[in-house]
């Protein structure tokens, strides 16, 4: 299974060896986290996650 995840069918680790998740903002209300705004870089593309 690990080999399949690394293959070009899915994550293409040979060409894109890194995946990056970066939190940019935490929204807190009443001392509890309500939402997280973040960036995800996957297969060389940046996705903004609200």
Short mmCIF file of C-alpha atoms in Angstrom, two decimals:
data_model
loop_
_atom_site.label_atom_id
_atom_site.label_comp_id
_atom_site.label_asym_id
_atom_site.label_seq_id
_atom_site.Cartn_x
_atom_site.Cartn_y
_atom_site.Cartn_z
CA UNK A 1 0.00 0.00 0.00
CA UNK A 2 2.80 2.44 0.86
CA UNK A 3 4.27 2.00 -2.62
CA UNK A 4 0.93 2.80 -4.21
CA UNK A 5 0.56 5.98 -2.12
CA UNK A 6 3.99 7.15 -3.34
CA UNK A 7 3.25 6.33 -7.00
CA UNK A 8 2.23 8.77 -9.74
CA UNK A 9 -1.36 7.55 -9.27
CA UNK A 10 -1.59 9.47 -5.98
CA UNK A 11 1.15 11.59 -4.37
CA UNK A 12 3.95 11.24 -6.95
CA UNK A 13 6.68 11.36 -4.31
CA UNK A 14 9.48 11.19 -6.88
CA UNK A 15 8.46 14.56 -8.37
CA UNK A 16 6.84 16.14 -5.27
CA UNK A 17 8.62 14.80 -2.17
CA UNK A 18 7.04 17.31 0.24
CA UNK A 19 3.53 18.14 1.38
CA UNK A 20 3.19 21.29 3.47
CA UNK A 21 0.31 22.25 5.79
CA UNK A 22 0.61 25.70 7.35
CA UNK A 23 -1.92 27.22 9.74
CA UNK A 24 -2.26 30.94 9.16
CA UNK A 25 -5.07 31.93 11.54
CA UNK A 26 -7.04 30.46 14.44
CA UNK A 27 -10.47 31.88 15.19
CA UNK A 28 -11.35 31.60 18.87
CA UNK A 29 -14.65 32.36 20.59
CA UNK A 30 -15.40 31.87 24.26
CA UNK A 31 -11.90 30.46 24.76
CA UNK A 32 -12.52 27.64 22.24
CA UNK A 33 -11.08 27.21 18.76
CA UNK A 34 -13.86 27.67 16.19
CA UNK A 35 -11.99 27.44 12.91
CA UNK A 36 -8.53 27.31 11.37
CA UNK A 37 -7.47 29.05 8.18
CA UNK A 38 -4.53 27.36 6.51
CA UNK A 39 -2.52 26.69 3.37
CA UNK A 40 -1.89 23.26 1.89
CA UNK A 41 0.78 22.68 -0.73
CA UNK A 42 0.19 19.36 -2.49
CA UNK A 43 1.61 18.17 -5.81
CA UNK A 44 3.19 21.58 -6.35
CA UNK A 45 -0.09 23.50 -6.00
CA UNK A 46 -1.06 25.84 -3.18
CA UNK A 47 -4.58 25.47 -1.79
CA UNK A 48 -6.09 28.03 0.60
CA UNK A 49 -8.25 26.21 3.14
CA UNK A 50 -10.86 28.37 4.87
#
